mmCIF file of C-alpha atoms in Angstrom:
data_model
loop_
_atom_site.group_PDB
_atom_site.id
_atom_site.type_symbol
_atom_site.label_atom_id
_atom_site.label_comp_id
_atom_site.label_asym_id
_atom_site.label_seq_id
_atom_site.Cartn_x
_atom_site.Cartn_y
_atom_site.Cartn_z
ATOM 1 C CA MET A 1 -46.538 -53.524 -39.389
ATOM 2 C CA SER A 2 -49.535 -53.432 -37.740
ATOM 3 C CA ARG A 3 -50.640 -50.091 -36.195
ATOM 4 C CA ARG A 4 -50.349 -51.482 -32.629
ATOM 5 C CA ALA A 5 -46.697 -52.423 -33.550
ATOM 6 C CA GLN A 6 -45.594 -49.279 -34.858
ATOM 7 C CA ARG A 7 -47.289 -47.431 -31.921
ATOM 8 C CA SER A 8 -44.377 -49.903 -29.777
ATOM 9 C CA LEU A 9 -41.564 -48.553 -32.382
ATOM 10 C CA VAL A 10 -42.584 -45.352 -31.402
ATOM 11 C CA TYR A 11 -42.875 -45.686 -27.787
ATOM 12 C CA LEU A 12 -39.361 -47.231 -27.990
ATOM 13 C CA LEU A 13 -37.565 -44.523 -29.937
ATOM 14 C CA ALA A 14 -38.878 -41.974 -27.773
ATOM 15 C CA PHE A 15 -37.726 -43.954 -24.787
ATOM 16 C CA LEU A 16 -34.684 -44.243 -26.033
ATOM 17 C CA LEU A 17 -34.482 -40.363 -27.355
ATOM 18 C CA VAL A 18 -34.996 -39.538 -23.645
ATOM 19 C CA CYS A 19 -32.552 -41.588 -22.436
ATOM 20 C CA GLY A 20 -30.166 -40.575 -24.924
ATOM 21 C CA VAL A 21 -30.837 -37.214 -23.778
ATOM 22 C CA ALA A 22 -30.841 -37.775 -20.428
ATOM 23 C CA GLY A 23 -28.057 -40.225 -20.261
ATOM 24 C CA ILE A 24 -25.941 -36.468 -22.566
ATOM 25 C CA ALA A 25 -27.130 -34.019 -20.541
ATOM 26 C CA ALA A 26 -25.837 -36.354 -17.014
ATOM 27 C CA TYR A 27 -22.089 -36.606 -18.689
ATOM 28 C CA CYS A 28 -22.229 -32.596 -19.052
ATOM 29 C CA PHE A 29 -23.724 -31.631 -16.245
ATOM 30 C CA LEU A 30 -21.825 -34.291 -13.542
ATOM 31 C CA PRO A 31 -18.433 -34.093 -12.194
ATOM 32 C CA ALA A 32 -15.994 -34.471 -14.711
ATOM 33 C CA SER A 33 -13.998 -37.076 -12.480
ATOM 34 C CA SER A 34 -13.755 -38.489 -9.426
ATOM 35 C CA THR A 35 -10.215 -37.654 -8.383
ATOM 36 C CA PRO A 36 -9.850 -35.132 -5.865
ATOM 37 C CA ARG A 37 -7.015 -33.407 -8.427
ATOM 38 C CA TYR A 38 -7.459 -29.766 -8.107
ATOM 39 C CA THR A 39 -5.719 -26.781 -10.822
ATOM 40 C CA VAL A 40 -5.707 -23.393 -10.752
ATOM 41 C CA VAL A 41 -7.507 -21.774 -13.491
ATOM 42 C CA ALA A 42 -7.008 -18.248 -14.392
ATOM 43 C CA ILE A 43 -10.276 -16.734 -15.274
ATOM 44 C CA PRO A 44 -9.759 -13.528 -16.753
ATOM 45 C CA ARG A 45 -11.729 -9.551 -16.273
ATOM 46 C CA ASN A 46 -14.511 -9.330 -18.209
ATOM 47 C CA ALA A 47 -15.195 -12.677 -19.768
ATOM 48 C CA GLY A 48 -18.710 -14.066 -20.060
ATOM 49 C CA ALA A 49 -19.657 -18.108 -18.622
ATOM 50 C CA LEU A 50 -19.354 -19.884 -22.253
ATOM 51 C CA GLN A 51 -15.759 -18.517 -22.121
ATOM 52 C CA ILE A 52 -15.167 -18.925 -19.390
ATOM 53 C CA GLY A 53 -17.333 -22.400 -19.714
ATOM 54 C CA VAL A 54 -14.213 -23.232 -22.587
ATOM 55 C CA ARG A 55 -11.070 -22.258 -20.291
ATOM 56 C CA LEU A 56 -12.448 -24.736 -17.929
ATOM 57 C CA ARG A 57 -12.960 -27.180 -20.671
ATOM 58 C CA ARG A 58 -9.742 -27.514 -21.760
ATOM 59 C CA HIS A 59 -8.225 -27.517 -18.115
ATOM 60 C CA GLY A 60 -10.549 -30.706 -17.238
ATOM 61 C CA ILE A 61 -11.978 -29.322 -14.868
ATOM 62 C CA ILE A 62 -15.949 -29.774 -16.329
ATOM 63 C CA ARG A 63 -17.121 -31.386 -19.383
ATOM 64 C CA SER A 64 -19.234 -29.065 -21.449
ATOM 65 C CA ALA A 65 -18.703 -25.685 -22.042
ATOM 66 C CA ARG A 66 -22.273 -24.940 -22.708
ATOM 67 C CA ALA A 67 -23.426 -27.006 -19.701
ATOM 68 C CA PHE A 68 -21.493 -24.556 -17.487
ATOM 69 C CA SER A 69 -22.774 -21.405 -19.183
ATOM 70 C CA LEU A 70 -26.451 -23.122 -19.103
ATOM 71 C CA MET A 71 -25.622 -24.117 -15.049
ATOM 72 C CA ALA A 72 -24.740 -19.951 -14.432
ATOM 73 C CA ARG A 73 -27.728 -18.738 -15.821
ATOM 74 C CA LEU A 74 -30.322 -21.807 -14.062
ATOM 75 C CA LEU A 75 -28.496 -20.410 -11.006
ATOM 76 C CA GLY A 76 -28.762 -16.587 -11.874
ATOM 77 C CA GLU A 77 -24.973 -15.846 -11.812
ATOM 78 C CA SER A 78 -24.256 -15.384 -15.291
ATOM 79 C CA ARG A 79 -23.120 -12.304 -15.272
ATOM 80 C CA ASN A 80 -21.777 -12.342 -11.393
ATOM 81 C CA LEU A 81 -18.674 -14.307 -12.175
ATOM 82 C CA LYS A 82 -15.257 -12.627 -11.404
ATOM 83 C CA ALA A 83 -11.938 -13.007 -12.915
ATOM 84 C CA GLY A 84 -9.202 -14.004 -10.729
ATOM 85 C CA ASP A 85 -7.285 -17.416 -10.082
ATOM 86 C CA TYR A 86 -9.522 -20.284 -8.621
ATOM 87 C CA ARG A 87 -8.235 -23.554 -7.533
ATOM 88 C CA LEU A 88 -10.517 -25.936 -9.234
ATOM 89 C CA SER A 89 -11.685 -29.530 -9.041
ATOM 90 C CA PRO A 90 -13.067 -31.982 -11.823
ATOM 91 C CA HIS A 91 -14.529 -34.136 -9.064
ATOM 92 C CA MET A 92 -16.844 -30.897 -8.338
ATOM 93 C CA SER A 93 -20.264 -29.994 -9.469
ATOM 94 C CA LEU A 94 -20.845 -27.765 -11.941
ATOM 95 C CA ALA A 95 -22.985 -25.797 -8.824
ATOM 96 C CA GLN A 96 -20.023 -25.709 -7.069
ATOM 97 C CA ILE A 97 -17.982 -24.453 -9.676
ATOM 98 C CA VAL A 98 -20.485 -21.879 -10.881
ATOM 99 C CA SER A 99 -20.733 -20.337 -7.236
ATOM 100 C CA ILE A 100 -16.728 -20.577 -6.559
ATOM 101 C CA ILE A 101 -16.461 -18.180 -9.349
ATOM 102 C CA ALA A 102 -19.714 -16.163 -8.418
ATOM 103 C CA ARG A 103 -18.165 -15.608 -4.630
ATOM 104 C CA GLY A 104 -14.809 -14.508 -6.229
ATOM 105 C CA GLU A 105 -13.402 -17.225 -3.698
ATOM 106 C CA SER A 106 -9.763 -17.124 -6.077
ATOM 107 C CA VAL A 107 -6.421 -17.829 -4.601
ATOM 108 C CA SER A 108 -4.932 -15.685 -3.185
ATOM 109 C CA ILE A 109 -2.340 -14.709 -0.799
ATOM 110 C CA TRP A 110 -2.888 -12.333 2.601
ATOM 111 C CA VAL A 111 0.402 -10.308 3.415
ATOM 112 C CA THR A 112 0.423 -7.946 6.380
ATOM 113 C CA ILE A 113 4.037 -5.430 5.516
ATOM 114 C CA PRO A 114 4.855 -3.724 8.623
ATOM 115 C CA GLU A 115 5.324 -0.407 9.619
ATOM 116 C CA GLY A 116 9.450 0.330 9.205
ATOM 117 C CA TYR A 117 9.546 -1.907 6.945
ATOM 118 C CA THR A 118 12.867 -1.805 4.091
ATOM 119 C CA ILE A 119 12.961 -2.991 0.767
ATOM 120 C CA ASN A 120 15.027 -5.900 1.731
ATOM 121 C CA GLN A 121 12.863 -6.523 4.493
ATOM 122 C CA VAL A 122 9.703 -6.423 2.360
ATOM 123 C CA ALA A 123 11.664 -8.618 -1.021
ATOM 124 C CA GLU A 124 12.044 -11.214 2.003
ATOM 125 C CA ARG A 125 9.003 -11.617 3.244
ATOM 126 C CA LEU A 126 7.294 -12.301 -0.222
ATOM 127 C CA GLU A 127 10.129 -14.498 -1.407
ATOM 128 C CA GLU A 128 9.105 -16.505 1.946
ATOM 129 C CA LEU A 129 5.663 -16.652 0.611
ATOM 130 C CA GLY A 130 6.467 -18.010 -3.119
ATOM 131 C CA LEU A 131 5.553 -14.290 -4.166
ATOM 132 C CA VAL A 132 8.354 -12.858 -5.899
ATOM 133 C CA SER A 133 12.213 -13.093 -6.484
ATOM 134 C CA LYS A 134 13.991 -11.652 -3.493
ATOM 135 C CA ARG A 135 17.293 -10.726 -6.164
ATOM 136 C CA ARG A 136 14.419 -9.316 -8.677
ATOM 137 C CA PHE A 137 12.549 -7.250 -6.157
ATOM 138 C CA ILE A 138 14.904 -5.056 -5.110
ATOM 139 C CA LEU A 139 16.595 -4.395 -8.220
ATOM 140 C CA LEU A 140 13.128 -3.067 -9.797
ATOM 141 C CA ALA A 141 12.378 -1.652 -6.802
ATOM 142 C CA GLN A 142 15.699 0.821 -5.934
ATOM 143 C CA THR A 143 16.867 1.707 -9.359
ATOM 144 C CA GLY A 144 13.321 1.176 -11.391
ATOM 145 C CA GLY A 145 10.855 4.241 -9.698
ATOM 146 C CA LYS A 146 11.122 6.004 -12.818
ATOM 147 C CA SER A 147 9.461 3.084 -14.649
ATOM 148 C CA PHE A 148 6.401 3.244 -12.624
ATOM 149 C CA HIS A 149 3.448 5.905 -12.894
ATOM 150 C CA ILE A 150 1.012 6.635 -10.283
ATOM 151 C CA PRO A 151 -1.425 9.389 -10.791
ATOM 152 C CA GLY A 152 -0.303 11.365 -8.169
ATOM 153 C CA LEU A 153 2.916 10.523 -7.375
ATOM 154 C CA LYS A 154 6.459 12.105 -8.768
ATOM 155 C CA LEU A 155 8.135 8.912 -7.904
ATOM 156 C CA PRO A 156 12.401 9.018 -7.121
ATOM 157 C CA SER A 157 14.302 6.209 -8.786
ATOM 158 C CA ASN A 158 14.971 4.210 -5.158
ATOM 159 C CA LEU A 159 11.390 3.818 -4.189
ATOM 160 C CA GLU A 160 12.240 2.817 -0.132
ATOM 161 C CA GLY A 161 9.888 5.004 1.596
ATOM 162 C CA TYR A 162 6.761 4.411 -0.868
ATOM 163 C CA LEU A 163 5.535 0.795 -0.432
ATOM 164 C CA PHE A 164 2.713 1.710 1.387
ATOM 165 C CA PRO A 165 3.189 -1.021 4.869
ATOM 166 C CA ASP A 166 -0.666 -2.302 4.874
ATOM 167 C CA THR A 167 -1.686 -5.580 4.583
ATOM 168 C CA TYR A 168 -2.677 -6.729 0.879
ATOM 169 C CA LYS A 169 -4.202 -10.133 -1.513
ATOM 170 C CA PHE A 170 -1.734 -10.763 -3.808
ATOM 171 C CA SER A 171 -2.292 -13.136 -6.963
ATOM 172 C CA ARG A 172 -0.153 -16.044 -7.111
ATOM 173 C CA ARG A 173 0.432 -14.799 -10.332
ATOM 174 C CA ALA A 174 1.606 -11.703 -9.540
ATOM 175 C CA ASN A 175 4.948 -10.424 -10.494
ATOM 176 C CA GLU A 176 7.852 -8.229 -8.968
ATOM 177 C CA ARG A 177 5.971 -5.333 -10.752
ATOM 178 C CA GLN A 178 2.414 -5.729 -10.546
ATOM 179 C CA ILE A 179 3.865 -6.233 -6.793
ATOM 180 C CA ILE A 180 5.233 -2.997 -6.073
ATOM 181 C CA GLU A 181 2.608 -1.305 -8.686
ATOM 182 C CA THR A 182 -0.220 -2.267 -6.243
ATOM 183 C CA MET A 183 1.720 -0.892 -3.219
ATOM 184 C CA LEU A 184 3.073 2.250 -5.071
ATOM 185 C CA ALA A 185 -1.090 2.868 -6.059
ATOM 186 C CA ASN A 186 -1.981 1.848 -1.971
ATOM 187 C CA PHE A 187 0.263 4.358 -0.985
ATOM 188 C CA ALA A 188 -1.331 6.715 -3.950
ATOM 189 C CA TRP A 189 -4.753 5.922 -2.497
ATOM 190 C CA LYS A 190 -4.001 6.722 1.318
ATOM 191 C CA VAL A 191 -0.878 9.129 1.764
ATOM 192 C CA ALA A 192 -0.649 11.409 -0.956
ATOM 193 C CA LYS A 193 -4.389 12.068 -1.889
ATOM 194 C CA PRO A 194 -5.854 12.488 1.510
ATOM 195 C CA LEU A 195 -2.907 14.658 2.901
ATOM 196 C CA LYS A 196 -2.300 16.848 -0.286
ATOM 197 C CA ARG A 197 -3.415 19.770 1.210
ATOM 198 C CA GLU A 198 -0.755 18.990 4.988
ATOM 199 C CA PHE A 199 1.539 18.182 2.015
ATOM 200 C CA ALA A 200 0.719 21.487 0.515
ATOM 201 C CA GLU A 201 1.196 23.488 3.421
ATOM 202 C CA SER A 202 4.445 22.047 4.965
ATOM 203 C CA THR A 203 7.413 23.699 4.957
ATOM 204 C CA LEU A 204 9.133 19.851 3.347
ATOM 205 C CA PRO A 205 8.684 18.529 -0.045
ATOM 206 C CA MET A 206 7.113 15.953 -0.102
ATOM 207 C CA PRO A 207 10.142 13.263 -0.465
ATOM 208 C CA GLN A 208 11.768 15.554 3.016
ATOM 209 C CA VAL A 209 8.303 15.218 4.826
ATOM 210 C CA ILE A 210 8.751 10.888 3.687
ATOM 211 C CA THR A 211 12.350 10.755 4.233
ATOM 212 C CA LEU A 212 11.880 12.017 7.712
ATOM 213 C CA ALA A 213 8.902 10.110 8.270
ATOM 214 C CA SER A 214 11.173 7.270 7.960
ATOM 215 C CA LEU A 215 13.499 8.696 10.203
ATOM 216 C CA VAL A 216 10.676 8.948 13.202
ATOM 217 C CA GLU A 217 9.045 5.486 12.601
ATOM 218 C CA ARG A 218 12.800 4.496 13.205
ATOM 219 C CA GLU A 219 13.450 5.729 16.285
ATOM 220 C CA ALA A 220 9.690 6.112 18.061
ATOM 221 C CA LYS A 221 9.214 3.224 19.435
ATOM 222 C CA LYS A 222 6.629 4.221 21.782
ATOM 223 C CA PRO A 223 3.460 5.413 19.533
ATOM 224 C CA GLU A 224 1.987 9.037 21.552
ATOM 225 C CA GLU A 225 6.098 9.524 21.258
ATOM 226 C CA ARG A 226 5.798 10.358 17.358
ATOM 227 C CA PRO A 227 4.707 13.777 17.202
ATOM 228 C CA LEU A 228 6.999 14.858 19.422
ATOM 229 C CA ILE A 229 10.534 13.058 18.156
ATOM 230 C CA ALA A 230 9.276 14.488 14.859
ATOM 231 C CA GLY A 231 9.141 18.394 16.174
ATOM 232 C CA VAL A 232 12.695 17.633 17.978
ATOM 233 C CA LEU A 233 14.357 16.907 14.633
ATOM 234 C CA LEU A 234 12.485 19.143 12.827
ATOM 235 C CA ASN A 235 14.013 21.803 15.648
ATOM 236 C CA ARG A 236 17.587 20.662 14.822
ATOM 237 C CA LEU A 237 17.728 20.711 10.772
ATOM 238 C CA ARG A 238 16.289 24.095 11.553
ATOM 239 C CA LEU A 239 19.469 25.116 13.132
ATOM 240 C CA GLY A 240 21.772 23.659 11.249
ATOM 241 C CA MET A 241 22.362 20.627 13.573
ATOM 242 C CA PRO A 242 23.338 16.918 12.928
ATOM 243 C CA LEU A 243 19.977 15.051 13.586
ATOM 244 C CA GLN A 244 21.812 12.601 14.829
ATOM 245 C CA CYS A 245 19.525 9.121 14.414
ATOM 246 C CA ASP A 246 20.886 5.893 15.069
ATOM 247 C CA ALA A 247 18.240 4.565 12.784
ATOM 248 C CA SER A 248 20.303 6.117 10.312
ATOM 249 C CA VAL A 249 23.456 4.730 10.590
ATOM 250 C CA GLN A 250 22.516 1.508 11.301
ATOM 251 C CA TYR A 251 20.575 1.589 7.934
ATOM 252 C CA ALA A 252 24.670 2.991 6.401
ATOM 253 C CA LEU A 253 25.373 -0.547 8.309
ATOM 254 C CA GLY A 254 22.967 -2.458 7.001
ATOM 255 C CA THR A 255 22.469 -3.980 10.239
ATOM 256 C CA HIS A 256 20.336 -3.381 13.228
ATOM 257 C CA LYS A 257 23.041 -2.927 16.708
ATOM 258 C CA ALA A 258 20.642 -2.802 20.008
ATOM 259 C CA ARG A 259 24.185 0.245 20.427
ATOM 260 C CA LEU A 260 25.407 1.386 18.183
ATOM 261 C CA SER A 261 30.109 1.983 18.788
ATOM 262 C CA ILE A 262 31.864 5.355 18.286
ATOM 263 C CA GLU A 263 33.361 3.802 15.566
ATOM 264 C CA ASP A 264 30.066 2.560 14.306
ATOM 265 C CA THR A 265 29.083 6.707 14.294
ATOM 266 C CA LYS A 266 31.785 7.323 11.653
ATOM 267 C CA VAL A 267 31.025 5.133 8.816
ATOM 268 C CA ASP A 268 31.390 6.454 5.908
ATOM 269 C CA SER A 269 27.757 6.914 4.175
ATOM 270 C CA PRO A 270 25.301 9.855 3.249
ATOM 271 C CA TYR A 271 22.887 8.167 5.939
ATOM 272 C CA ASN A 272 24.931 8.890 8.606
ATOM 273 C CA THR A 273 23.420 11.777 10.180
ATOM 274 C CA TYR A 274 25.748 11.901 12.170
ATOM 275 C CA GLN A 275 28.857 12.924 10.554
ATOM 276 C CA HIS A 276 26.108 14.664 7.569
ATOM 277 C CA LYS A 277 23.674 17.567 8.648
ATOM 278 C CA GLY A 278 20.450 17.805 7.134
ATOM 279 C CA LEU A 279 18.188 15.009 5.924
ATOM 280 C CA PRO A 280 19.485 11.559 4.753
ATOM 281 C CA PRO A 281 19.194 11.118 0.942
ATOM 282 C CA GLY A 282 16.313 8.948 1.178
ATOM 283 C CA PRO A 283 14.080 7.492 3.486
ATOM 284 C CA ILE A 284 15.531 4.455 5.179
ATOM 285 C CA CYS A 285 12.236 2.595 5.337
ATOM 286 C CA ASN A 286 8.830 3.090 4.865
ATOM 287 C CA PRO A 287 6.752 4.585 7.550
ATOM 288 C CA GLY A 288 3.056 3.690 8.139
ATOM 289 C CA LEU A 289 0.932 6.710 7.969
ATOM 290 C CA ALA A 290 0.533 7.780 11.466
ATOM 291 C CA CYS A 291 4.874 8.705 11.519
ATOM 292 C CA ILE A 292 3.836 10.858 7.741
ATOM 293 C CA LYS A 293 1.278 12.560 10.396
ATOM 294 C CA ALA A 294 3.355 12.952 13.203
ATOM 295 C CA VAL A 295 5.437 15.015 10.254
ATOM 296 C CA LEU A 296 2.855 16.660 9.071
ATOM 297 C CA ASN A 297 1.328 17.968 12.500
ATOM 298 C CA PRO A 298 4.879 18.211 14.986
ATOM 299 C CA THR A 299 4.224 18.424 18.873
ATOM 300 C CA PRO A 300 5.524 22.191 19.078
ATOM 301 C CA THR A 301 8.585 22.278 21.170
ATOM 302 C CA ARG A 302 12.056 23.517 22.353
ATOM 303 C CA TYR A 303 13.126 20.091 23.150
ATOM 304 C CA LEU A 304 16.550 19.562 21.111
ATOM 305 C CA TYR A 305 17.899 16.485 22.004
ATOM 306 C CA TYR A 306 16.114 12.892 23.289
ATOM 307 C CA VAL A 307 17.543 10.016 24.269
ATOM 308 C CA ALA A 308 16.032 6.561 25.053
ATOM 309 C CA LYS A 309 14.644 4.618 27.683
ATOM 310 C CA PRO A 310 14.947 0.722 28.645
ATOM 311 C CA ASP A 311 11.298 0.582 28.244
ATOM 312 C CA GLY A 312 11.618 2.323 24.874
ATOM 313 C CA SER A 313 10.297 5.420 25.672
ATOM 314 C CA HIS A 314 12.696 8.615 25.733
ATOM 315 C CA ALA A 315 13.968 11.746 27.628
ATOM 316 C CA PHE A 316 13.748 14.823 25.735
ATOM 317 C CA SER A 317 16.115 17.948 26.730
ATOM 318 C CA THR A 318 15.774 21.420 25.702
ATOM 319 C CA THR A 319 20.124 21.873 26.485
ATOM 320 C CA PHE A 320 23.309 19.628 25.820
ATOM 321 C CA GLU A 321 23.787 19.485 29.517
ATOM 322 C CA GLU A 322 20.411 18.122 30.486
ATOM 323 C CA HIS A 323 20.944 16.100 27.567
ATOM 324 C CA VAL A 324 24.176 14.498 28.788
ATOM 325 C CA ARG A 325 22.535 14.708 32.764
ATOM 326 C CA ALA A 326 19.407 12.198 31.610
ATOM 327 C CA LYS A 327 22.187 9.634 29.440
ATOM 328 C CA LYS A 328 23.600 9.855 32.931
ATOM 329 C CA ARG A 329 21.218 9.351 35.059
ATOM 330 C CA ILE A 330 19.896 6.429 32.536
ATOM 331 C CA ALA A 331 22.576 4.326 32.184
ATOM 332 C CA ALA A 332 22.720 4.554 36.292
ATOM 333 C CA SER A 333 19.636 3.087 36.401
ATOM 334 C CA SER A 334 19.953 0.731 34.130
ATOM 335 C CA SER A 335 23.078 -0.941 35.502
ATOM 336 C CA GLN A 336 21.130 -1.817 38.772
ATOM 337 C CA SER A 337 18.332 -2.938 37.678
#
């Protein structure tokens, strides 16, 4: 074979090699499919780029784990890849997938738990979003409190009052225990820890503060009245008077009624504060931070009674006679409107 033919053969082989390498690179780096089929892939904590690549490869999202690792390095994101659940598709480019995981754009659900929700209401809200089984959530929250270990908290068996109302971001893969644990940790972080001094100085132990705060949460419709209502209830406690909170009776009945009947106030329940003096055996809802602070810092007052007005505010009285007059006055104005 002449030198010229040998050189031509070398060039041809080199060309084929370059084409082969380019083809392999294109195969590895281009999207694995043109079909926009989405899969949720869980990326564990502390996983490196190659480990993540292997997981993505197993789910059919990419063609090569090494190509993914190389792309992460080329983009300067190999140390920024975050754990989470990601909704990914094989029609995405490697650069897109790296970017999504580096930015932490995981598949999560934002949930707002309003102040004053009960365990039952929290369970209903979470089940509606497909996060939990309502039955399992209620069972764990009402009976399994002592199985949770949150630093700085001594928890009762029934966690009513401690599932802190807030806006949460939950993974779709979270289970009942993980969600409850998150809410308890939030209570410790936003209530128990910052208010540690106030709890220590209170005449009531923390469980009773939370119980009283739950009554204030349900009784007070106007935010500005919370400390005053807390003051009234504390006065009644000190004097040994029954609290007579309608909200506690509604909790005992298991339903909300705009107006309680005389028979309702006779319901046989330890939560019925018309029939039993002192605080109920536990919170009647999960109070917000404002109501907890209202109990820890109540408005000093001589008032012992209050009655609701049509606009949700209350008329406050010092004596029973004043209270009766206030009730008649409000009833008369309501009948005229």
